PDB file of N, CA and C in Angstrom:
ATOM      1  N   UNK V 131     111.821 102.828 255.905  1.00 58.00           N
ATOM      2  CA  UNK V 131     111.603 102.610 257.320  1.00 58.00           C
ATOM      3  C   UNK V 131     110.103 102.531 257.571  1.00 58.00           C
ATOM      4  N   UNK V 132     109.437 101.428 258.231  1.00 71.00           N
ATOM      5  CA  UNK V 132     107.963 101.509 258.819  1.00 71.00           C
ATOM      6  C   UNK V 132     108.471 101.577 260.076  1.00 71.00           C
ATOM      7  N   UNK V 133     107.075 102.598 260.470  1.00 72.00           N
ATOM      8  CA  UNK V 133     106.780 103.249 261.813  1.00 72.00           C
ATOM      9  C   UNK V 133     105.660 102.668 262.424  1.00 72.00           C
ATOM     10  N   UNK V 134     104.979 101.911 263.116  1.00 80.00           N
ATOM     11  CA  UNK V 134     103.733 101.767 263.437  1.00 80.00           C
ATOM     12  C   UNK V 134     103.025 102.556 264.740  1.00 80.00           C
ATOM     13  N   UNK V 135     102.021 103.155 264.808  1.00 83.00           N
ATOM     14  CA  UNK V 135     101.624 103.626 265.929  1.00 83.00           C
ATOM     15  C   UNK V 135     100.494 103.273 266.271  1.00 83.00           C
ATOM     16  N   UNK V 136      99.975 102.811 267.770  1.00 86.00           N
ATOM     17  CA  UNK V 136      98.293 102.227 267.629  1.00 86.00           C
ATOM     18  C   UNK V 136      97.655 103.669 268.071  1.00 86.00           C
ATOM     19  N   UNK V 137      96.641 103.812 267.715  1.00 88.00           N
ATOM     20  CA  UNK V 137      95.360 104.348 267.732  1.00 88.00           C
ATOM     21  C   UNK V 137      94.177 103.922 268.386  1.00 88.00           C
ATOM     22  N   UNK V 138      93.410 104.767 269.374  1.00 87.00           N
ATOM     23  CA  UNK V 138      92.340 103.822 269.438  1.00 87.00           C
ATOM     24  C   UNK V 138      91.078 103.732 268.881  1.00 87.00           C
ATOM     25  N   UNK V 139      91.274 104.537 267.737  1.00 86.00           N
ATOM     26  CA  UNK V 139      90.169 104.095 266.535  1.00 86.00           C
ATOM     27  C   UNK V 139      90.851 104.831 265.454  1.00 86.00           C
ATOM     28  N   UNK V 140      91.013 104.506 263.983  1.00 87.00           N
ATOM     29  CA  UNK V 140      91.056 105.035 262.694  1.00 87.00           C
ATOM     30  C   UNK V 140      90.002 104.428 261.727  1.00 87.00           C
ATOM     31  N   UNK V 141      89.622 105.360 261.134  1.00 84.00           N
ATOM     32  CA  UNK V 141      88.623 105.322 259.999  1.00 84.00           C
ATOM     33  C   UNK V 141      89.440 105.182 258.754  1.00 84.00           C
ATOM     34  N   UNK V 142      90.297 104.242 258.206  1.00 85.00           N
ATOM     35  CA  UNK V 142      90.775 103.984 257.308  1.00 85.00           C
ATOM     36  C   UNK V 142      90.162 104.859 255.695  1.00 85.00           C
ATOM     37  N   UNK V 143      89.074 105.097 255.695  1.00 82.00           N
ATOM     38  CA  UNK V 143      88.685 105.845 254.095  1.00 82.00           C
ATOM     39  C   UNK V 143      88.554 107.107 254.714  1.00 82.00           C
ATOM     40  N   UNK V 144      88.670 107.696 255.722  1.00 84.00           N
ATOM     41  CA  UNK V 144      88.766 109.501 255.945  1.00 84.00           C
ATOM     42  C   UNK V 144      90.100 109.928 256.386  1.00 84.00           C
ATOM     43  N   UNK V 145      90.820 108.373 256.034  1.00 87.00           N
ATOM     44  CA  UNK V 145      92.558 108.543 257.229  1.00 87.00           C
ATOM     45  C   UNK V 145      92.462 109.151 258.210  1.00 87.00           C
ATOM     46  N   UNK V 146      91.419 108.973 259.103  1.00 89.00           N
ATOM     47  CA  UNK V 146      91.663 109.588 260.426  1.00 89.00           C
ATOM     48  C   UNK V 146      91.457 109.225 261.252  1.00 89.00           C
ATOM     49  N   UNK V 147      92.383 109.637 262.382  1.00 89.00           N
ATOM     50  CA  UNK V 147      92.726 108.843 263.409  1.00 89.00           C
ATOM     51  C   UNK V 147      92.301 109.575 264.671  1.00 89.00           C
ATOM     52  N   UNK V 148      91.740 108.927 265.624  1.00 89.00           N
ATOM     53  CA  UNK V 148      91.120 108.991 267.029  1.00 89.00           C
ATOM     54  C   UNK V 148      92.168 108.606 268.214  1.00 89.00           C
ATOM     55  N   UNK V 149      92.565 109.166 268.894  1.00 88.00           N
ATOM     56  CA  UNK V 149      92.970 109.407 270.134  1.00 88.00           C
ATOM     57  C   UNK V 149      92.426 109.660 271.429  1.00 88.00           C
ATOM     58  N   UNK V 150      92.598 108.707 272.611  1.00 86.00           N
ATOM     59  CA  UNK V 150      91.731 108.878 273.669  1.00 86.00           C
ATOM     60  C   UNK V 150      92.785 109.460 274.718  1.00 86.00           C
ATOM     61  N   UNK V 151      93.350 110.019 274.749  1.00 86.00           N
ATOM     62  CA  UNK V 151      94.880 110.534 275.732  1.00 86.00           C
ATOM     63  C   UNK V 151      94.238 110.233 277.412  1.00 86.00           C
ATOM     64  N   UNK V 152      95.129 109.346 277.640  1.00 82.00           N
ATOM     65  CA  UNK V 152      94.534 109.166 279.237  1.00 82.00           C
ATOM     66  C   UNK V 152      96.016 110.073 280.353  1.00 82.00           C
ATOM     67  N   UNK V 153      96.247 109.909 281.361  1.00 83.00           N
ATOM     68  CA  UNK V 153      96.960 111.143 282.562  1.00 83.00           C
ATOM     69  C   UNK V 153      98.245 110.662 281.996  1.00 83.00           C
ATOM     70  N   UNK V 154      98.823 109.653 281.493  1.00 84.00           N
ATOM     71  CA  UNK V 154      99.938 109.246 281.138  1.00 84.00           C
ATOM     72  C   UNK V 154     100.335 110.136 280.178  1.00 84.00           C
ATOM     73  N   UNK V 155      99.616 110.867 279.058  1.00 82.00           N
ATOM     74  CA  UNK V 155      99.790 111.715 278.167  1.00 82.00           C
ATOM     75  C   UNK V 155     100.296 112.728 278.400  1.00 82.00           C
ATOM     76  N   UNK V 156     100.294 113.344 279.545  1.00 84.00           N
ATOM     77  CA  UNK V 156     100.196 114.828 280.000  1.00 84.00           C
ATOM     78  C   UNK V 156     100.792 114.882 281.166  1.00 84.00           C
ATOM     79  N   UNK V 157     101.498 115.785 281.496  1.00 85.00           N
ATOM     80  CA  UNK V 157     102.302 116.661 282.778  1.00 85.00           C
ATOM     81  C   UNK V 157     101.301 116.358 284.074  1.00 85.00           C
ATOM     82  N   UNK V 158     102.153 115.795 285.063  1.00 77.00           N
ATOM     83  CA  UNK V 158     101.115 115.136 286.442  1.00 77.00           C
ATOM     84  C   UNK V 158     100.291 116.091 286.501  1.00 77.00           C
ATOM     85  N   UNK V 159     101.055 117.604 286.852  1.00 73.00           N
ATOM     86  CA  UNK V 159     100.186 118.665 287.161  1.00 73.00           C
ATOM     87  C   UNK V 159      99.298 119.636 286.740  1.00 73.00           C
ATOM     88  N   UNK V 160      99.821 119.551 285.423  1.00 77.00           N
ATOM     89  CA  UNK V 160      98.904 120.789 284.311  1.00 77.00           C
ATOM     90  C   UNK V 160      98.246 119.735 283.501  1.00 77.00           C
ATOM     91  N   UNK V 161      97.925 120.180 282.460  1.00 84.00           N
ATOM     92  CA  UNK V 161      96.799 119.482 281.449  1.00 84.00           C
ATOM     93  C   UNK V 161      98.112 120.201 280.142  1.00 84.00           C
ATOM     94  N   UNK V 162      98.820 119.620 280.251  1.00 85.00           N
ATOM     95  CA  UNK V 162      99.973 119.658 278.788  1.00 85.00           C
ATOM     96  C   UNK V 162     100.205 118.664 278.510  1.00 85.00           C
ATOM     97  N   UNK V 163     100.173 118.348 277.290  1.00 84.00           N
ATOM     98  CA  UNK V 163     101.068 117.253 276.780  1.00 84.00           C
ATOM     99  C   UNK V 163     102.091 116.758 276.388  1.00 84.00           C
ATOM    100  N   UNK V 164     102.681 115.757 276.952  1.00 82.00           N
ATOM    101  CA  UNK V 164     104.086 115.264 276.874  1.00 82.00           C
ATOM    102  C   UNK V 164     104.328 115.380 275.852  1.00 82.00           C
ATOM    103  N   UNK V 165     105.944 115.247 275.257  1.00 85.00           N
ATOM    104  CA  UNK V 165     106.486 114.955 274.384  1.00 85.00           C
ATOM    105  C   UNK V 165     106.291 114.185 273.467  1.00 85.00           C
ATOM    106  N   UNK V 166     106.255 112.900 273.888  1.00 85.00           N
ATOM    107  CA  UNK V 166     106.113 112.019 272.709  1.00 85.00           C
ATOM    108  C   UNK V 166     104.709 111.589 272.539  1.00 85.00           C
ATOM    109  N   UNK V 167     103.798 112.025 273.002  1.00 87.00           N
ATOM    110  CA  UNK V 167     102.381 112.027 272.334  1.00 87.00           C
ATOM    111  C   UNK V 167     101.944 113.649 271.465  1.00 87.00           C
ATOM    112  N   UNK V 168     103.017 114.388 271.947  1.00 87.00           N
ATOM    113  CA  UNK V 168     103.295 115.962 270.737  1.00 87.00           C
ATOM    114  C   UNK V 168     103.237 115.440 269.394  1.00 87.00           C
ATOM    115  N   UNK V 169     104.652 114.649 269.771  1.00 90.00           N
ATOM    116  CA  UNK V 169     105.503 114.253 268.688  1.00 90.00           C
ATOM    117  C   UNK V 169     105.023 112.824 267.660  1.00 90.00           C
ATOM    118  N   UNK V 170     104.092 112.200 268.194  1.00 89.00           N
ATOM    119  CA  UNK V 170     103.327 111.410 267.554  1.00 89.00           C
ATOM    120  C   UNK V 170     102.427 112.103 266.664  1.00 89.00           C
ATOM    121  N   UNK V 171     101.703 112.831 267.295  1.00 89.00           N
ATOM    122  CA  UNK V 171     100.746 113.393 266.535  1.00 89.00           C
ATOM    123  C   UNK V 171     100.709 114.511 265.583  1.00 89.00           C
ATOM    124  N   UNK V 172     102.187 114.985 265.799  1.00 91.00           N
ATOM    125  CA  UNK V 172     102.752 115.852 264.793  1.00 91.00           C
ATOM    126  C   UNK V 172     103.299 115.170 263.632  1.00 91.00           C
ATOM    127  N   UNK V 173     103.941 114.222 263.933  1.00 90.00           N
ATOM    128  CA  UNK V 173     104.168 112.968 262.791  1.00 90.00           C
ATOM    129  C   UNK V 173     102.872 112.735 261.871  1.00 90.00           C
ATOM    130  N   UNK V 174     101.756 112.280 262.645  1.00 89.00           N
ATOM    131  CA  UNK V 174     100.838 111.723 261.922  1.00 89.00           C
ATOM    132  C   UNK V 174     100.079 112.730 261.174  1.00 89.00           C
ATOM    133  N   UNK V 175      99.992 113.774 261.294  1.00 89.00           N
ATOM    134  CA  UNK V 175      99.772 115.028 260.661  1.00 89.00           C
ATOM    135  C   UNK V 175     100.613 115.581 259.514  1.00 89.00           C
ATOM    136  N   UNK V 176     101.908 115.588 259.846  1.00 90.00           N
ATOM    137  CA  UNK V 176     102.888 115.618 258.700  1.00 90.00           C
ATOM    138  C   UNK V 176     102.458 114.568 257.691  1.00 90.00           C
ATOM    139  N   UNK V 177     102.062 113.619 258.045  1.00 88.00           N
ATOM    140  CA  UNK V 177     102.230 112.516 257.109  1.00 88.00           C
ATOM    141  C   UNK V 177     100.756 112.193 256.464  1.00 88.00           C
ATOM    142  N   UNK V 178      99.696 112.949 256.390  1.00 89.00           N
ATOM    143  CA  UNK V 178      98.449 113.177 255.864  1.00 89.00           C
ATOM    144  C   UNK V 178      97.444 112.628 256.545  1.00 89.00           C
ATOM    145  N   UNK V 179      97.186 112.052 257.678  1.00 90.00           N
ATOM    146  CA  UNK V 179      96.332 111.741 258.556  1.00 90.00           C
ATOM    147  C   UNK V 179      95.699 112.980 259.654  1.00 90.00           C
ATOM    148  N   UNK V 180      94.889 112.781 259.648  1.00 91.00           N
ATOM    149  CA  UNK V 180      93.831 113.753 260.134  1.00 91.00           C
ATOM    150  C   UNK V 180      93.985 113.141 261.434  1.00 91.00           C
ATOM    151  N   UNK V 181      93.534 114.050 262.968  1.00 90.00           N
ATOM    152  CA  UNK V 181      93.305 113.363 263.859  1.00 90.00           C
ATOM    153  C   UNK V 181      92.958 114.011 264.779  1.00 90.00           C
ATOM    154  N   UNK V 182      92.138 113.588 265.723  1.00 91.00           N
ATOM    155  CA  UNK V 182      91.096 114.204 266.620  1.00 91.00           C
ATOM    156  C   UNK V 182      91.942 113.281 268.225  1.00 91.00           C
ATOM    157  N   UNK V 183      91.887 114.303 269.026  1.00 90.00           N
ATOM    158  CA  UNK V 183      92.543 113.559 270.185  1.00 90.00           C
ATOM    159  C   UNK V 183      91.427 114.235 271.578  1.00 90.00           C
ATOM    160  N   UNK V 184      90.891 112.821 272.508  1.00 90.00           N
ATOM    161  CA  UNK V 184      90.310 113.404 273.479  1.00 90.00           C
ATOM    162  C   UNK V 184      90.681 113.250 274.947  1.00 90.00           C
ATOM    163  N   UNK V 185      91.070 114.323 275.265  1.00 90.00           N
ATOM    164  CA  UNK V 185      92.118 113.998 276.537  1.00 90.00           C
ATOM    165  C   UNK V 185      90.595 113.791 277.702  1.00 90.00           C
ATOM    166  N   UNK V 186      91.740 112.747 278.552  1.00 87.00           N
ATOM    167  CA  UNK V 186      91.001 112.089 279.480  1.00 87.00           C
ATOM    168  C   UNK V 186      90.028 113.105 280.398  1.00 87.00           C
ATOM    169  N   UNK V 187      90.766 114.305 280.784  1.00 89.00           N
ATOM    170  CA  UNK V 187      88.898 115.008 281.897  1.00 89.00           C
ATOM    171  C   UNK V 187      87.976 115.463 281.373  1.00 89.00           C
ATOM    172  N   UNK V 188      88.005 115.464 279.901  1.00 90.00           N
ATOM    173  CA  UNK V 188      86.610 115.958 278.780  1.00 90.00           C
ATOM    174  C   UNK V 188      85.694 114.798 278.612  1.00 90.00           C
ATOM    175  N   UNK V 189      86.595 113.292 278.625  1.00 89.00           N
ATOM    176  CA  UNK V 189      85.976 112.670 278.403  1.00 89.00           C
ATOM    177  C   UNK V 189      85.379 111.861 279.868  1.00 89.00           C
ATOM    178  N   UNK V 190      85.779 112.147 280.855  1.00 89.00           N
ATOM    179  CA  UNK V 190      85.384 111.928 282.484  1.00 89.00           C
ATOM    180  C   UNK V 190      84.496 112.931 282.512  1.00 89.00           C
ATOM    181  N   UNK V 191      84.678 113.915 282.199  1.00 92.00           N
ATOM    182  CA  UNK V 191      83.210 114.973 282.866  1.00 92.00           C
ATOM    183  C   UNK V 191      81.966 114.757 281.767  1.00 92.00           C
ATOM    184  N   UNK V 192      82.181 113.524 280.936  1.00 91.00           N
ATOM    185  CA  UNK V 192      81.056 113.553 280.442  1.00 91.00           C
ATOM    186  C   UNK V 192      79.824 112.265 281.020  1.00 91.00           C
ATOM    187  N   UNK V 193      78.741 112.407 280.826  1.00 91.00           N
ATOM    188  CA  UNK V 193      77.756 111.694 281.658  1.00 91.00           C
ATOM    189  C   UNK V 193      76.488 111.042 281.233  1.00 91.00           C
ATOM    190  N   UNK V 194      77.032 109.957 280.549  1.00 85.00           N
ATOM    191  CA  UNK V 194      75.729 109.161 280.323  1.00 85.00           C
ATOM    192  C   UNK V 194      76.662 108.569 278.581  1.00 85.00           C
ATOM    193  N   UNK V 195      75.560 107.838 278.093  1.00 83.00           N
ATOM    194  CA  UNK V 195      75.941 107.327 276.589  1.00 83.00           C
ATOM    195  C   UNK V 195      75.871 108.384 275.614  1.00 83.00           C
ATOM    196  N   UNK V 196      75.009 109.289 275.613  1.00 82.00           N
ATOM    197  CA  UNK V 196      74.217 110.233 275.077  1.00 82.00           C
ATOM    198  C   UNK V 196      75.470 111.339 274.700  1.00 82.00           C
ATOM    199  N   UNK V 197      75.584 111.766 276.024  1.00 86.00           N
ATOM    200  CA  UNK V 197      76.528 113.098 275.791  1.00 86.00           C
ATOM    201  C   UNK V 197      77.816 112.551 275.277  1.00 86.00           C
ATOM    202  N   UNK V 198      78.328 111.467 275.685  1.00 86.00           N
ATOM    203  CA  UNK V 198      79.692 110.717 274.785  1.00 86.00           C
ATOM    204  C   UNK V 198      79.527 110.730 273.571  1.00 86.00           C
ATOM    205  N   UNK V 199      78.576 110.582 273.034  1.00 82.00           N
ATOM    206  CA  UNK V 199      77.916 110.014 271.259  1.00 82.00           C
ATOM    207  C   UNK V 199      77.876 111.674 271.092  1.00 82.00           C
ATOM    208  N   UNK V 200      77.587 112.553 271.831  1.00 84.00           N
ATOM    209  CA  UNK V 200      77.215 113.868 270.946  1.00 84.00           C
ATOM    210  C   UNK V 200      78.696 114.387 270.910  1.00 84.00           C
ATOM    211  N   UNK V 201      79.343 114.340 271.633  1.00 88.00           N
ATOM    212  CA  UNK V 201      80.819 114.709 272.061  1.00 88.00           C
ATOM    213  C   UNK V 201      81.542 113.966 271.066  1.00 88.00           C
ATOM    214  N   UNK V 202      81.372 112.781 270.912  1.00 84.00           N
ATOM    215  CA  UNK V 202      82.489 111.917 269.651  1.00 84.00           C
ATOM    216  C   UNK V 202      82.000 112.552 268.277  1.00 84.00           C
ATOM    217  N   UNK V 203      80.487 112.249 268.008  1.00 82.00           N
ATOM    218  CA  UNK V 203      79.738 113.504 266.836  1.00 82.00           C
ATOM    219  C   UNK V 203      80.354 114.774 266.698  1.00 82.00           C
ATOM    220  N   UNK V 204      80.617 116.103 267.428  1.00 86.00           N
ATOM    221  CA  UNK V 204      81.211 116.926 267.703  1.00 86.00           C
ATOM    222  C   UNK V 204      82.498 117.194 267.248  1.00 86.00           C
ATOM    223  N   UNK V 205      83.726 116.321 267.644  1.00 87.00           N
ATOM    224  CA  UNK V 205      84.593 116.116 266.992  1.00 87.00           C
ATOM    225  C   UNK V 205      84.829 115.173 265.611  1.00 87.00           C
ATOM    226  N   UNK V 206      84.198 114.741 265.086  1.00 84.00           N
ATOM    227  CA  UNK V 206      84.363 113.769 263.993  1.00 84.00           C
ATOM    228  C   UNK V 206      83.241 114.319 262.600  1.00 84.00           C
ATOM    229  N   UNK V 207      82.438 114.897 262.894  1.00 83.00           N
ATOM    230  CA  UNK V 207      81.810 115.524 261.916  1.00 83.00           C
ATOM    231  C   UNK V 207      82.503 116.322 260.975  1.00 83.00           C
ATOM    232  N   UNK V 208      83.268 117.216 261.381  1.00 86.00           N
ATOM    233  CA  UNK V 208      83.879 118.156 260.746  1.00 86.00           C
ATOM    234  C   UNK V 208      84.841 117.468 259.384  1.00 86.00           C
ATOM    235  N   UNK V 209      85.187 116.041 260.358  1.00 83.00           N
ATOM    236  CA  UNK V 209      86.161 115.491 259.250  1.00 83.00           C
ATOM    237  C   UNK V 209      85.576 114.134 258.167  1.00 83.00           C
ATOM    238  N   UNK V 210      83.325 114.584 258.304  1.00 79.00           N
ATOM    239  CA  UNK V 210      83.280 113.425 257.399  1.00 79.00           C
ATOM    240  C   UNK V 210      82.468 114.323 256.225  1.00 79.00           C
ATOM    241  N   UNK V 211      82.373 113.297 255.174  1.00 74.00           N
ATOM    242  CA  UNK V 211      81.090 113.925 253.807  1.00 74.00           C
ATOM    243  C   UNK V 211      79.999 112.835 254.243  1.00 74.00           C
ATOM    244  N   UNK V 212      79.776 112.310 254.890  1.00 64.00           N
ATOM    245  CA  UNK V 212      78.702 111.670 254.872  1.00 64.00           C
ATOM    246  C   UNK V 212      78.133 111.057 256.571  1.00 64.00           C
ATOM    247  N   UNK V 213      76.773 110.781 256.191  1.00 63.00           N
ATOM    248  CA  UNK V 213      76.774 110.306 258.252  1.00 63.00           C
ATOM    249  C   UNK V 213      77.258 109.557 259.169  1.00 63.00           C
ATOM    250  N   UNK V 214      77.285 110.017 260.583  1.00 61.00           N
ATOM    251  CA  UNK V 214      78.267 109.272 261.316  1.00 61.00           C
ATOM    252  C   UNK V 214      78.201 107.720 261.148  1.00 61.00           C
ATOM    253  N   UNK V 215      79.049 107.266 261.305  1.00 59.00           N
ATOM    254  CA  UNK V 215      78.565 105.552 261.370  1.00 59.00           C
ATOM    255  C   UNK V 215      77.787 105.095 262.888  1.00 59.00           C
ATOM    256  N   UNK V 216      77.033 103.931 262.816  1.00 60.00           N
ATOM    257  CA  UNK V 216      76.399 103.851 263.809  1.00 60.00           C
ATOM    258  C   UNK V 216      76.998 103.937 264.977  1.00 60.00           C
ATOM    259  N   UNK V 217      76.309 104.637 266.241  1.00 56.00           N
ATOM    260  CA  UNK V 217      76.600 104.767 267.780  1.00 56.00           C
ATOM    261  C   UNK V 217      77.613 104.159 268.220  1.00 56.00           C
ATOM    262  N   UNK V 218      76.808 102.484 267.939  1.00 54.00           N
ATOM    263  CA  UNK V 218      77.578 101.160 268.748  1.00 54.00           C
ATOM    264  C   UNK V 218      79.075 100.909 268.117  1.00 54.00           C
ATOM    265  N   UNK V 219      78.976 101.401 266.671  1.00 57.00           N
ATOM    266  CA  UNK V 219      80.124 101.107 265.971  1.00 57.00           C
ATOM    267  C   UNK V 219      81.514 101.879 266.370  1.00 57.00           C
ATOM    268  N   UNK V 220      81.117 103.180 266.606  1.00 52.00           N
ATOM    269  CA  UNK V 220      81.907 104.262 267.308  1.00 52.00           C
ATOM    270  C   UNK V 220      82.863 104.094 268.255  1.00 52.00           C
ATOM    271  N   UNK V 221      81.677 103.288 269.123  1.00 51.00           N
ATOM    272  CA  UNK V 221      82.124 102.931 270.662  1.00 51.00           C
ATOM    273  C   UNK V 221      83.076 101.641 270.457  1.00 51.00           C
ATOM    274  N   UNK V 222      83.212 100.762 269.372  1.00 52.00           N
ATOM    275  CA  UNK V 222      83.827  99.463 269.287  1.00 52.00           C
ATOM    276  C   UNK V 222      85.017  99.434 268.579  1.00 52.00           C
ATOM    277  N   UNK V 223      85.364 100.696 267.288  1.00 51.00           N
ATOM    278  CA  UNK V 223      86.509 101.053 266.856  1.00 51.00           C
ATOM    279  C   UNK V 223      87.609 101.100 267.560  1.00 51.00           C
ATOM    280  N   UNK V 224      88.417 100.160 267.292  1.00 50.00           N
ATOM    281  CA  UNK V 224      90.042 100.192 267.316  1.00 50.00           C
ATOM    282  C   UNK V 224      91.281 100.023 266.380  1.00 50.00           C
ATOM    283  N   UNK V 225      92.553 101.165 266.243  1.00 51.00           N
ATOM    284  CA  UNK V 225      93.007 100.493 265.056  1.00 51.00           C
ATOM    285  C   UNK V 225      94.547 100.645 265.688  1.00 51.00           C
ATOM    286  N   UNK V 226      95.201 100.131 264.266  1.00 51.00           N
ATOM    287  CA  UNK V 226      96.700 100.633 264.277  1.00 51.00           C
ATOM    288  C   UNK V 226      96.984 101.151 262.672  1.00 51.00           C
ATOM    289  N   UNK V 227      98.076 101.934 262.694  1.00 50.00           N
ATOM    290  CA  UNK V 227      98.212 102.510 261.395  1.00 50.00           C
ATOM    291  C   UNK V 227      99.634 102.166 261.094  1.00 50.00           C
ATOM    292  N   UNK V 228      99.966 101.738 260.270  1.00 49.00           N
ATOM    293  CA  UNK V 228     101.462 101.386 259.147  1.00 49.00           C
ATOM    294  C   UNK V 228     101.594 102.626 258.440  1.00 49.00           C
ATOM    295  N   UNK V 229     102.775 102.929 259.284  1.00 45.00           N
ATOM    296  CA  UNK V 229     103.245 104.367 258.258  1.00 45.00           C
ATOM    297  C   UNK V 229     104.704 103.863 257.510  1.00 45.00           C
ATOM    298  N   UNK V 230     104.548 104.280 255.995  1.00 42.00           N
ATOM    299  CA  UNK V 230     106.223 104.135 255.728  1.00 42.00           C
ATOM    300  C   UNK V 230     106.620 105.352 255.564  1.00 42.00           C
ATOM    301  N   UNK V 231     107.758 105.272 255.990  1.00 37.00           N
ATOM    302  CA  UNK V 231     108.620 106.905 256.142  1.00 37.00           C
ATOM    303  C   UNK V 231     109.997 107.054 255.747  1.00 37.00           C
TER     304      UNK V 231
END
């Protein structure tokens, strides 16, 4: 069985995958997350992909290019051996991932 799920960025040689969770993700009223973005990302974890997810008011209360780039740095460091890839490149990443299961 293939599964496909899009992403809005994966780094194909660290298998890891970036998530931007916008209000659709999450309970109108609290800051929880739905079901099937749980359940996605519990999948993709089961299945050896790494993944960093940034829900939408972390990434709204942030302000300017600067603090976005230190904030994406922040989360993505932890999961590299070597330096970030450039700024602009960061900001332009999009993927999808082919899982067979």
């Amino acid at each position: 069985v293939k599964v496909w799920y899009s992403l809005d960025a994966f780094l194909p040689s660290l298998n890891l995958g970036v998530e931007v969770d916008g209000p659709f993700h999450f309970a109108r009223s609290e800051r929880e997350e739905l079901g099937n973005s749980l359940m996605k990302h519990r999948h993709l974890r089961q299945l050896g992909y790494a993944l960093v997810s940034i829900p939408y008011w972390e990434w709204g209360d942030l302000k300017g290019s600067e603090s976005k780039l230190q904030y994406l740095s922040d989360l993505l460091t932890p999961h590299l051996d070597a330096p970030l890839p450039e700024p602009s490149m960061l900001l332009q990443m999009r993927g999808n991932v082919g899982i067979v299961a």
